[in-house]
Amino acid sequence: MNEYLKAFQSISSATDNLLENEYISLEIKKSATNLLESVQPCFRELIQSANNLNSFIQVSSSHLDYADKLWSSKPQIAEAPKEEIWQQIGDRTPS
């Protein structure tokens, strides 16, 4: 997707350069404007998709971090004295 985003950015930049050139014919400027307008929806869609993917990646990363911490805590729990575990469980029972 990054390749497509770069391609659309390139097209956008090239058309902007054409539109800034005062020596280009009106037909070329009109074609450049039409091209720029036609790629804008694609460009917006790519940006929105990239933002959505970034959001999913952040959530997944958070879940992986939690799973890693949980997995890492299991040996500590297994090595803890049983009496201490039962005492902590008893201390947290609702009144």
Coordinates of C-alpha atoms in Angstrom, one line a residue:
M1 CA 0.0 0.0 0.0
N2 CA 2.9 2.3 0.7
E3 CA 4.0 2.0 -3.0
Y4 CA 0.6 3.2 -4.1
L5 CA 0.6 6.1 -1.7
K6 CA 4.0 7.2 -3.0
A7 CA 2.7 6.9 -6.6
F8 CA -0.3 9.0 -5.9
Q9 CA 1.9 11.6 -4.0
S10 CA 4.2 11.6 -7.1
I11 CA 1.2 12.2 -9.4
S12 CA -0.1 14.9 -7.2
S13 CA 3.3 16.6 -7.0
A14 CA 3.8 16.5 -10.8
T15 CA 0.4 17.9 -11.5
D16 CA 0.9 20.7 -8.9
N17 CA 4.2 21.5 -10.7
L18 CA 2.4 21.7 -14.1
L19 CA -0.3 23.9 -12.7
E20 CA 2.3 26.3 -11.3
N21 CA 4.1 26.7 -14.7
E22 CA 2.8 29.8 -16.4
Y23 CA 4.0 28.7 -19.8
I24 CA 1.9 25.6 -20.1
S25 CA -1.1 25.7 -22.4
L26 CA -4.7 25.8 -21.0
E27 CA -5.4 22.3 -22.4
I28 CA -2.5 20.9 -20.4
K29 CA -3.5 22.8 -17.3
K30 CA -7.1 21.5 -17.6
S31 CA -5.9 17.9 -18.1
A32 CA -3.6 18.3 -15.1
T33 CA -6.5 19.6 -13.0
N34 CA -8.7 16.8 -14.1
L35 CA -6.0 14.2 -13.3
L36 CA -5.5 15.8 -9.9
E37 CA -9.2 15.7 -9.1
S38 CA -9.5 12.1 -10.3
V39 CA -6.7 10.8 -8.0
Q40 CA -7.8 12.7 -4.9
P41 CA -10.5 10.1 -3.9
C42 CA -7.9 7.3 -4.3
F43 CA -5.4 9.3 -2.3
R44 CA -7.9 9.9 0.5
E45 CA -8.9 6.2 0.5
L46 CA -5.3 5.1 0.9
I47 CA -4.7 7.5 3.8
Q48 CA -7.9 6.3 5.5
S49 CA -6.9 2.7 5.0
A50 CA -3.4 3.4 6.4
N51 CA -4.9 5.1 9.4
N52 CA -7.3 2.1 10.0
L53 CA -4.5 -0.4 9.7
N54 CA -2.4 1.7 12.1
S55 CA -5.2 1.6 14.6
F56 CA -5.6 -2.2 14.3
I57 CA -1.8 -2.7 14.7
Q58 CA -1.8 -0.6 17.9
V59 CA -4.6 -2.7 19.4
S60 CA -3.0 -5.9 18.3
S61 CA 0.4 -4.8 19.8
S62 CA -1.4 -3.9 23.0
H63 CA -3.0 -7.4 23.2
L64 CA 0.4 -9.0 22.4
D65 CA 2.1 -7.0 25.2
Y66 CA -0.6 -8.1 27.6
A67 CA -0.3 -11.8 26.6
D68 CA 3.5 -11.6 26.9
K69 CA 3.2 -10.2 30.5
L70 CA 0.7 -12.8 31.4
W71 CA 2.9 -15.6 29.9
S72 CA 5.9 -14.2 31.7
S73 CA 4.1 -14.1 35.1
K74 CA 3.2 -17.8 35.0
P75 CA 6.6 -19.1 36.1
Q76 CA 6.6 -16.6 39.0
I77 CA 3.2 -17.8 40.1
A78 CA 4.3 -21.4 39.8
E79 CA 7.4 -20.7 41.9
A80 CA 5.6 -18.8 44.6
P81 CA 5.0 -20.6 47.9
K82 CA 1.5 -22.1 48.0
E83 CA 0.7 -20.8 51.4
E84 CA 1.4 -17.2 50.3
I85 CA -0.9 -17.6 47.3
W86 CA -3.7 -19.0 49.5
Q87 CA -3.1 -16.2 52.0
Q88 CA -3.4 -13.5 49.3
I89 CA -6.5 -15.2 47.9
G90 CA -8.0 -15.2 51.4
D91 CA -7.1 -11.6 51.9
R92 CA -9.1 -10.6 48.8
T93 CA -12.3 -12.4 49.4
P94 CA -15.3 -10.1 49.5
S95 CA -16.7 -9.3 52.9

